[in-house]
């Protein structure tokens, strides 16, 4: 107690060394976003643990011999389609000295040759050739008992659903269908509905924030109309839109589903009063950007799915994309956006999707704001005197059409805490 | 390649000078974040595309920014100035290696290199984007305007986000 002005310091009880998770699960500790040893535990418990990690879309490797660079958690992998059309995911690390041998974003190959000593792998990741294996002139070379079969690239189990490719290091993993759970599987199938997709391109960006903050961001309907003035200004989304926020039983996966009313939305006086940035809705000079051509049986015109740990899948009007979060330590992650249309789109539909994609992506009207907000957030968590974050809004047993809520964030961290054994 | 000073190359040199002046003014406008004025560098039906080099070279059409017509550019300008939240910054766009390549009917095909350096509060300056313009210019009256500007960027891995156009 400061005797002079009778005020107690607000900075009590600093806990740099105390890793006890707060008992109250509306509180989230700063250290899960910033600490190297927490990150290292995530590698083991999450990315190499009992989880399906999204690694790419089938439309990125449509033909035999196609490959892309990708990641399981932070670990570089190659996703290939072999000559029989079967997908494989193996590490991008030569079994010999450890070279990250695949250097191209994407391509077509019938084998991978490590440039350092020319060890060669087939499209399944098997070691198929080692130069000078028997040495030269009867001297040197590999030991005679060297077993090529034991020194292939380490492989991940692969599962696909609706054109989405997942990989896991877990040996006895449940099916992807079980992993998603019935509520989220239903919405997953509404977006990945069995049609053939066509790749439109990939966005890549680096965000100076913890990967979990992005999952939180897309489980957080509270921020949508407050941060994203674009949505309300141009009438794409307002809080009174019909919405649903499903989660799976464990809390790790979630969805933000919304239905855009026909015509311009009605923004209530109550909503307006709460939105500091509210502006009377504007008309776009080129309204084609927001045109919605219904292309799904789902009632939801907007669907954001957060599939633990590192996939987000977006279907917003006619924008279709997946985002892979690639952690690069606790303070940074890379985001790979795979943007696609449908294989039977005509040129005009393709152009429509390209126009609409101005809203998202690293120069999109929503992307700019989320990326900036998360950068500020990581700086607050990393630089300031530690404190617990709050996820107080809403209730855990509320109806799933409640929108001003942080229920899904709490759910994810209950699961996280459990799997991380905190 | 150095060519003879024929009539065509004389004309191209003249165009190149005009395009250089145009590009300097264009860069100054964007450095000032005056995106309302930026729109006025384009014809009504202009196409403006900012596309990652790996997408462009793979024949993939997705752009970071994809504007078909000035109306879409106006909407972007309005959104940036009136709806978008982003950190304060200084912008420094340099345009170099301007070349007038070919005269085709009333159109002039041109190219240039560009570098956008961004400086945010309490941070060192950093390259936000480096790329190449592939342009089609036309004269409307005496005014040189862009009918098409395709910005293909080498810096494929975007640092957080691109706020302003290049
Ligand atoms: Fe957002």
XYZ file of C-alpha atoms and ligand atoms in Angstrom:
589
model
C 0.000 0.000 0.000
C 1.349 3.367 -1.012
C 0.809 5.399 2.178
C 0.979 8.784 0.473
C -1.926 8.506 -1.910
C -3.629 5.518 -0.395
C -3.527 3.477 -3.604
C -2.528 -0.098 -3.839
C -0.222 -0.937 -6.726
C -2.051 -2.694 -9.542
C 1.048 -4.720 -10.344
C 0.816 -7.325 -7.639
C 1.984 -10.876 -7.576
C 4.103 -11.179 -10.739
C 4.494 -14.786 -11.742
C 7.316 -15.133 -14.222
C 8.330 -18.487 -12.842
C 4.973 -19.801 -11.794
C 3.412 -21.730 -14.626
C 0.213 -22.634 -12.791
C -2.723 -22.270 -15.157
C -5.380 -20.042 -13.571
C -8.235 -22.007 -11.996
C -10.785 -19.766 -13.634
C -10.985 -20.775 -17.286
C -12.057 -17.310 -18.384
C -8.384 -16.424 -17.763
C -5.634 -17.229 -20.269
C -1.995 -16.827 -19.191
C 0.423 -14.787 -21.345
C 3.165 -17.415 -21.251
C 1.439 -19.833 -23.629
C 2.036 -17.309 -26.427
C 5.625 -16.320 -25.727
C 7.679 -19.039 -24.064
C 10.109 -21.239 -25.969
C 9.672 -24.274 -23.726
C 5.895 -24.123 -24.102
C 6.409 -24.031 -27.868
C 8.692 -27.050 -27.664
C 6.077 -28.942 -25.708
C 3.553 -28.091 -28.437
C 5.832 -29.760 -31.001
C 5.617 -33.026 -29.120
C 2.095 -32.929 -27.703
C 0.309 -31.239 -30.577
C 2.013 -31.352 -33.983
C 3.591 -34.783 -33.521
C 0.821 -35.900 -31.187
C -2.648 -37.317 -31.668
C -3.820 -34.815 -34.279
C -4.490 -34.633 -37.999
C -2.426 -31.783 -39.439
C -3.697 -30.153 -42.612
C -0.952 -30.088 -45.289
C -2.580 -29.042 -48.566
C -5.373 -29.487 -51.073
C -5.629 -32.228 -53.658
C -6.069 -29.526 -56.334
C -2.492 -28.455 -55.578
C -1.205 -31.876 -56.648
C -3.791 -32.932 -59.235
C -1.571 -35.079 -61.511
C 0.756 -38.016 -60.868
C 4.250 -36.712 -60.102
C 3.000 -33.365 -58.761
C 4.429 -32.180 -55.480
C 4.324 -29.175 -53.151
C 6.410 -28.066 -50.215
C 4.367 -27.985 -47.046
C 4.584 -28.356 -43.257
C 3.386 -30.520 -40.395
C 3.428 -27.998 -37.568
C 6.766 -26.267 -38.129
C 8.342 -29.318 -39.770
C 9.022 -29.094 -43.532
C 7.419 -31.863 -45.570
C 6.830 -32.701 -49.193
C 3.357 -33.694 -50.371
C 3.483 -35.869 -53.490
C 1.109 -37.748 -55.737
C 2.761 -40.899 -57.002
C 2.358 -42.497 -60.429
C -0.611 -44.548 -59.140
C -2.267 -41.340 -57.934
C -1.665 -42.071 -54.239
C -0.767 -39.175 -51.943
C 2.305 -39.260 -49.719
C 3.634 -36.897 -47.077
C 7.255 -37.251 -45.974
C 9.795 -35.028 -44.312
C 11.841 -32.611 -46.366
C 15.087 -33.706 -44.726
C 17.587 -35.956 -46.398
C 18.213 -39.129 -44.379
C 21.957 -38.704 -44.926
C 23.066 -35.315 -43.575
C 19.740 -33.571 -43.077
C 19.515 -31.275 -46.090
C 16.122 -29.693 -46.795
C 16.321 -30.951 -50.335
C 13.057 -29.833 -51.962
C 13.458 -26.145 -52.713
C 10.614 -25.313 -55.140
C 7.161 -24.178 -54.098
C 5.620 -26.761 -56.407
C 6.514 -28.904 -59.380
C 6.451 -32.256 -61.100
C 9.084 -34.937 -60.548
C 9.575 -38.684 -60.609
C 12.213 -38.590 -57.874
C 13.923 -36.212 -55.459
C 17.686 -35.951 -55.513
C 19.387 -34.323 -52.556
C 21.821 -31.842 -54.132
C 24.570 -32.381 -51.551
C 25.523 -36.063 -52.158
C 22.820 -37.058 -54.646
C 20.958 -39.462 -52.389
C 17.772 -40.147 -54.328
C 14.223 -40.778 -53.134
C 11.144 -41.917 -55.005
C 7.722 -40.265 -54.784
C 6.851 -42.371 -51.726
C 9.965 -41.198 -49.891
C 11.898 -44.479 -50.245
C 15.666 -44.213 -50.646
C 16.228 -45.485 -54.187
C 19.861 -44.678 -54.972
C 23.107 -43.731 -53.183
C 26.098 -42.754 -55.379
C 29.337 -44.703 -54.755
C 27.437 -47.045 -52.528
C 30.199 -49.668 -53.001
C 32.969 -47.062 -52.875
C 35.605 -46.774 -55.543
C 38.005 -49.510 -56.579
C 36.790 -51.738 -53.782
C 37.515 -49.152 -51.112
C 35.233 -46.845 -49.163
C 31.501 -46.689 -49.679
C 28.690 -47.623 -47.358
C 29.016 -50.507 -44.926
C 28.012 -53.761 -46.689
C 25.089 -54.257 -44.314
C 23.588 -50.816 -45.048
C 19.857 -51.389 -45.514
C 18.377 -48.914 -48.002
C 14.866 -49.745 -46.767
C 15.709 -48.396 -43.318
C 16.907 -45.030 -44.542
C 13.971 -43.692 -46.458
C 12.445 -40.355 -45.554
C 10.256 -40.540 -42.478
C 6.648 -40.676 -43.589
C 3.417 -39.423 -42.130
C 0.084 -41.229 -42.362
C -2.213 -39.489 -44.817
C -5.980 -38.979 -44.861
C -8.132 -36.978 -47.238
C -11.703 -35.799 -47.097
C -13.427 -33.672 -49.730
C -10.107 -32.821 -51.404
C -8.365 -31.733 -48.182
C -5.141 -33.550 -47.248
C -4.169 -34.282 -43.648
C -1.078 -35.941 -42.180
C -0.189 -37.340 -38.784
C 2.831 -38.810 -37.055
C 0.550 -40.681 -34.663
C 0.740 -44.432 -35.319
C -2.756 -45.399 -34.143
C -4.699 -42.318 -35.163
C -8.485 -42.377 -35.393
C -10.081 -41.614 -38.776
C -10.334 -38.022 -39.969
C -14.125 -38.352 -39.711
C -13.898 -39.280 -36.032
C -11.295 -36.592 -35.483
C -13.600 -33.871 -36.830
C -16.621 -35.051 -34.843
C -20.198 -35.000 -36.169
C -21.003 -31.269 -35.741
C -17.891 -29.979 -37.465
C -17.813 -32.790 -40.038
C -21.249 -31.670 -41.218
C -20.021 -28.127 -41.869
C -16.727 -29.376 -43.297
C -18.697 -31.445 -45.798
C -20.874 -28.448 -46.675
C -17.769 -26.628 -47.926
C -15.781 -29.607 -49.219
C -18.823 -31.111 -50.843
C -17.150 -33.562 -53.187
C -16.876 -31.285 -56.200
C -13.538 -31.087 -57.877
C -11.681 -27.890 -57.038
C -9.375 -25.827 -59.204
C -6.379 -24.025 -57.714
C -6.436 -20.250 -58.254
C -3.232 -19.476 -56.395
C -1.451 -19.267 -53.067
C -0.878 -16.294 -50.766
C 2.037 -16.476 -48.360
C 2.707 -14.202 -45.436
C 4.613 -14.081 -42.174
C 2.778 -12.880 -39.093
C 4.757 -11.842 -36.039
C 2.406 -13.525 -33.613
C 1.753 -16.857 -31.965
C -0.079 -19.376 -34.183
C -2.829 -19.937 -31.596
C -3.886 -16.302 -31.838
C -5.030 -16.907 -35.396
C -7.197 -19.831 -34.368
C -8.615 -17.616 -31.617
C -9.267 -14.821 -34.087
C -11.428 -17.088 -36.218
C -13.279 -18.421 -33.171
C -14.077 -14.875 -32.095
C -17.298 -13.475 -33.540
C -17.125 -10.606 -31.032
C -14.429 -8.771 -33.011
C -16.008 -9.196 -36.445
C -18.158 -6.093 -36.563
C -15.947 -4.044 -34.234
C -12.571 -4.382 -35.938
C -13.868 -4.968 -39.467
C -15.678 -1.769 -40.324
C -15.576 -2.873 -43.971
C -18.077 -5.630 -43.200
C -20.631 -3.309 -41.700
C -19.936 -0.360 -44.011
C -20.674 -2.408 -47.090
C -23.277 -4.625 -45.472
C -21.459 -7.942 -45.746
C -21.981 -8.874 -42.118
C -23.670 -7.344 -39.094
C -24.103 -8.881 -35.658
C -27.828 -9.385 -36.147
C -27.243 -11.756 -39.104
C -28.463 -15.240 -38.390
C -25.424 -17.048 -37.027
C -24.303 -20.267 -35.441
C -21.118 -21.114 -33.589
C -20.752 -24.869 -33.386
C -17.844 -26.602 -31.689
C -16.896 -30.260 -31.487
C -17.241 -32.197 -28.277
C -13.629 -31.634 -27.221
C -13.708 -27.889 -27.930
C -10.688 -27.991 -30.256
C -12.543 -27.424 -33.553
C -15.063 -24.710 -34.202
C -17.083 -22.863 -36.773
C -18.471 -19.392 -37.362
C -21.504 -19.753 -39.592
C -23.565 -16.867 -40.808
C -26.284 -16.195 -43.294
C -26.343 -12.992 -45.266
C -29.887 -11.691 -45.573
C -31.107 -10.863 -49.047
C -30.759 -7.166 -49.683
C -29.086 -4.775 -47.312
C -28.930 -5.720 -43.647
C -30.780 -3.857 -40.982
C -28.462 -2.441 -38.359
C -30.379 -1.889 -35.149
C -29.929 1.207 -33.006
C -28.633 -1.067 -30.244
C -25.944 -2.407 -32.555
C -25.031 1.033 -33.858
C -24.629 2.399 -30.353
C -22.135 -0.355 -29.567
C -20.078 -0.033 -32.734
C -17.822 2.966 -32.329
C -16.787 2.722 -35.944
C -20.253 2.338 -37.367
C -20.853 4.274 -40.552
C -24.064 4.450 -42.493
C -23.863 1.633 -44.966
C -22.231 2.675 -48.224
C -22.777 1.443 -51.710
C -19.790 0.085 -53.545
C -18.918 1.679 -56.875
C -18.470 -1.855 -58.139
C -20.927 -4.050 -56.210
C -19.850 -7.173 -58.130
C -17.291 -7.751 -55.371
C -20.059 -8.706 -52.952
C -22.368 -10.575 -55.324
C -23.286 -14.019 -54.040
C -23.992 -16.819 -56.462
C -25.386 -19.610 -54.266
C -23.312 -22.741 -54.878
C -23.986 -24.884 -51.851
C -26.933 -26.605 -50.219
C -25.945 -25.114 -46.891
C -28.110 -22.327 -45.504
C -24.938 -20.562 -44.380
C -23.458 -18.124 -46.912
C -20.438 -17.679 -44.649
C -18.546 -20.509 -42.962
C -15.219 -20.252 -41.183
C -13.965 -23.534 -39.751
C -11.065 -23.790 -37.331
C -9.732 -27.333 -37.400
C -7.177 -27.932 -34.681
C -4.297 -27.440 -34.798
C -3.443 -25.463 -37.920
C -6.212 -25.454 -40.517
C -8.758 -22.772 -41.130
C -11.219 -23.239 -43.972
C -13.224 -20.362 -45.368
C -16.314 -20.300 -47.527
C -17.517 -16.693 -47.615
C -20.017 -15.902 -50.378
C -18.015 -17.273 -53.351
C -14.578 -17.188 -51.752
C -13.133 -20.608 -51.041
C -9.834 -20.946 -49.261
C -7.859 -22.934 -46.743
C -5.156 -21.456 -44.556
C -2.282 -23.449 -43.120
C -0.642 -21.967 -40.052
C 3.049 -22.849 -39.895
C 4.539 -22.011 -36.483
C 8.085 -20.619 -36.536
C 8.789 -20.432 -32.819
C 6.425 -18.928 -30.251
C 6.468 -15.427 -31.704
C 5.934 -15.960 -35.409
C 4.061 -18.063 -37.907
C 3.797 -18.334 -41.648
C 0.425 -18.547 -43.313
C -0.120 -20.380 -46.579
C -3.464 -19.554 -48.183
C -4.669 -21.951 -50.816
C -7.375 -20.215 -52.830
C -9.512 -22.233 -55.186
C -12.625 -22.375 -57.281
C -14.491 -25.300 -58.769
C -13.190 -27.272 -61.725
C -16.316 -26.489 -63.735
C -16.182 -22.695 -63.176
C -16.339 -20.775 -66.439
C -14.041 -17.779 -67.017
C -16.580 -15.326 -65.667
C -17.018 -17.309 -62.427
C -13.243 -17.505 -62.043
C -12.991 -13.720 -62.475
C -15.812 -13.284 -59.965
C -13.881 -15.305 -57.380
C -10.696 -13.354 -58.103
C -12.550 -10.058 -57.639
C -14.154 -11.266 -54.438
C -10.819 -12.410 -53.035
C -9.898 -8.715 -52.628
C -11.735 -8.961 -49.305
C -9.390 -11.601 -47.868
C -5.698 -12.390 -48.227
C -2.678 -10.427 -46.957
C -3.895 -7.255 -48.749
C -7.571 -7.947 -48.111
C -9.824 -5.601 -46.206
C -10.194 -8.131 -43.390
C -6.698 -9.576 -43.649
C -4.970 -6.245 -43.133
C -6.885 -5.607 -39.925
C -6.595 -9.077 -38.407
C -2.875 -9.240 -39.156
C -2.258 -5.814 -37.682
C -4.386 -6.543 -34.597
C -2.567 -9.837 -33.949
C 0.800 -8.120 -34.347
C -0.196 -5.559 -31.723
C -1.493 -8.366 -29.527
C 1.765 -10.331 -29.629
C 3.681 -7.160 -28.800
C 1.453 -6.598 -25.791
C 1.906 -10.176 -24.602
C 5.652 -10.228 -25.207
C 6.718 -6.835 -23.961
C 4.362 -5.881 -21.174
C 4.332 -6.916 -17.516
C 2.562 -10.290 -17.595
C -1.125 -10.467 -16.771
C -3.892 -12.896 -17.561
C -5.944 -12.375 -20.690
C -9.719 -12.382 -20.374
C -12.147 -14.536 -22.302
C -15.235 -13.668 -20.305
C -17.981 -13.063 -22.772
C -20.964 -15.341 -23.102
C -21.609 -18.585 -21.272
C -20.422 -22.111 -21.874
C -23.972 -23.484 -21.915
C -25.471 -20.729 -24.061
C -27.450 -21.470 -27.252
C -25.049 -21.811 -30.190
C -26.567 -18.817 -32.015
C -25.170 -16.405 -29.403
C -22.735 -14.135 -31.197
C -21.264 -11.777 -28.588
C -19.305 -14.554 -26.961
C -15.862 -16.031 -26.358
C -17.205 -19.519 -25.673
C -15.253 -21.138 -28.524
C -11.950 -19.621 -27.353
C -12.490 -21.005 -23.845
C -13.324 -24.364 -25.367
C -10.106 -24.502 -27.369
C -7.995 -23.670 -24.310
C -9.710 -26.273 -22.156
C -8.642 -28.807 -24.765
C -5.175 -27.251 -25.113
C -4.565 -27.269 -21.390
C -5.568 -30.888 -21.210
C -3.400 -32.087 -24.101
C -0.427 -29.987 -22.960
C -0.838 -31.303 -19.412
C -0.727 -27.858 -17.824
C 20.089 -4.006 -76.236
C 21.191 -0.745 -77.798
C 19.376 -0.049 -81.034
C 19.886 2.357 -83.915
C 18.345 5.731 -83.376
C 15.561 5.048 -85.873
C 12.222 6.842 -85.826
C 10.623 4.190 -83.637
C 13.327 4.273 -81.012
C 13.250 8.058 -81.002
C 9.537 7.876 -80.309
C 10.121 5.282 -77.598
C 12.698 7.507 -75.925
C 10.198 10.327 -75.866
C 7.572 8.031 -74.373
C 10.036 6.733 -71.843
C 10.697 10.248 -70.604
C 6.962 10.856 -70.228
C 6.477 7.532 -68.472
C 9.350 8.282 -66.106
C 7.722 11.585 -65.160
C 4.443 9.711 -64.739
C 6.025 7.079 -62.495
C 7.753 9.679 -60.296
C 4.451 11.442 -59.727
C 2.714 8.080 -59.151
C 5.267 7.139 -56.484
C 4.926 10.499 -54.776
C 1.145 10.111 -54.673
C 1.406 6.698 -53.013
C 4.127 7.866 -50.609
C 1.586 10.449 -49.465
C -1.017 7.625 -49.125
C -3.263 9.689 -51.363
C -5.129 6.720 -52.773
C -8.005 8.897 -54.018
C -5.495 10.590 -56.319
C -3.846 7.223 -57.137
C -7.058 6.155 -58.851
C -6.709 9.076 -61.271
C -3.599 7.557 -62.838
C -5.783 4.948 -64.525
C -8.287 4.827 -67.368
C -11.925 4.043 -66.575
C -11.601 0.408 -67.710
C -8.076 -0.145 -66.372
C -6.868 -3.438 -64.948
C -4.658 -3.317 -61.860
C -3.218 -6.541 -60.506
C -0.675 -7.241 -57.769
C 0.400 -10.855 -58.157
C 3.055 -13.011 -56.496
C 5.756 -14.088 -58.899
C 5.343 -17.774 -58.100
C 1.644 -17.612 -58.934
C 2.293 -15.648 -62.135
C 4.958 -18.086 -63.286
C 2.732 -21.071 -62.515
C -0.114 -19.581 -64.553
C -2.212 -19.079 -61.411
C -4.338 -15.918 -61.575
C -4.856 -15.137 -57.864
C -3.718 -11.655 -56.921
C -3.108 -9.873 -53.637
C -5.058 -7.037 -55.254
C -7.241 -7.562 -58.313
C -9.057 -4.515 -59.682
C -11.093 -4.701 -62.852
C -11.864 -1.083 -63.623
C -11.486 2.208 -61.840
C -14.672 1.623 -59.807
C -13.014 -1.229 -57.929
C -9.955 0.947 -57.321
C -12.182 3.691 -55.940
C -13.777 1.198 -53.569
C -10.345 0.116 -52.366
C -9.296 3.725 -51.884
C -12.449 4.455 -49.886
C -12.020 1.343 -47.760
C -8.365 2.129 -47.008
C -9.037 5.702 -45.981
C -12.339 5.176 -44.174
C -12.678 1.650 -42.861
C -9.256 0.087 -42.408
C -7.308 -0.200 -39.158
C -3.516 -0.416 -39.544
C -0.442 0.858 -37.753
C 0.985 4.246 -38.676
C 3.811 4.052 -41.177
C 5.885 5.946 -43.707
C 5.939 4.717 -47.282
C 8.764 5.069 -49.750
C 8.103 3.764 -53.243
C 10.998 3.847 -55.689
C 10.468 3.201 -59.366
C 13.490 2.560 -61.543
C 14.577 0.974 -64.806
C 11.636 2.482 -66.624
C 11.521 1.244 -70.195
C 9.170 1.950 -73.082
C 9.199 -1.323 -74.970
C 6.826 -1.121 -77.880
C 4.224 1.046 -79.527
C 1.204 -0.981 -80.528
C -1.585 1.065 -82.109
C -2.378 3.791 -79.606
C -0.842 1.840 -76.741
C 2.634 1.965 -75.275
C 3.947 -1.158 -73.613
C 6.348 -0.381 -70.798
C 8.001 -1.883 -67.755
C 9.756 -0.730 -64.609
C 11.147 -2.094 -61.356
C 9.680 -0.978 -58.049
C 10.607 -1.219 -54.383
C 8.302 -0.328 -51.535
C 10.099 0.429 -48.262
C 7.911 0.751 -45.184
C 8.865 2.273 -41.862
C 6.709 1.704 -38.813
C 6.904 3.338 -35.396
C 10.046 2.322 -33.448
C 11.133 -0.063 -36.199
C 13.904 -0.116 -38.752
C 12.867 0.495 -42.341
C 12.190 -2.709 -44.208
C 11.421 -3.759 -47.737
C 7.722 -4.529 -47.922
C 7.650 -5.405 -51.581
C 9.987 -5.570 -54.560
C 8.704 -6.319 -58.016
C 8.217 -5.369 -61.620
C 5.513 -3.395 -63.367
C 4.277 -4.522 -66.754
C 2.299 -1.602 -68.073
C 0.100 -0.514 -70.918
C -0.123 3.266 -71.266
C -2.517 5.263 -73.427
C -2.983 8.971 -74.083
C -6.359 10.446 -73.302
C -6.073 13.873 -74.869
C -2.635 14.978 -73.728
C -2.811 12.965 -70.529
C -0.849 9.762 -70.166
C -2.843 7.094 -68.279
C -2.421 3.485 -67.277
C -4.713 1.083 -69.043
C -3.062 -1.829 -67.309
C -0.519 -2.189 -64.516
C 0.459 -5.703 -63.508
C 2.718 -5.679 -60.467
C 4.521 -9.001 -60.152
C 6.349 -9.163 -56.845
C 9.447 -11.218 -56.091
C 8.940 -10.820 -52.340
C 6.457 -13.665 -52.383
C 6.451 -14.028 -48.592
C 4.479 -10.958 -47.581
C 5.613 -9.347 -44.342
C 2.364 -9.340 -42.319
C 0.201 -7.453 -44.819
C 0.277 -5.065 -47.750
C -1.849 -2.052 -46.807
C -1.411 0.374 -49.708
C -1.190 -0.411 -53.391
C 2.163 -0.268 -55.146
Fe -11.152 -10.819 -38.193
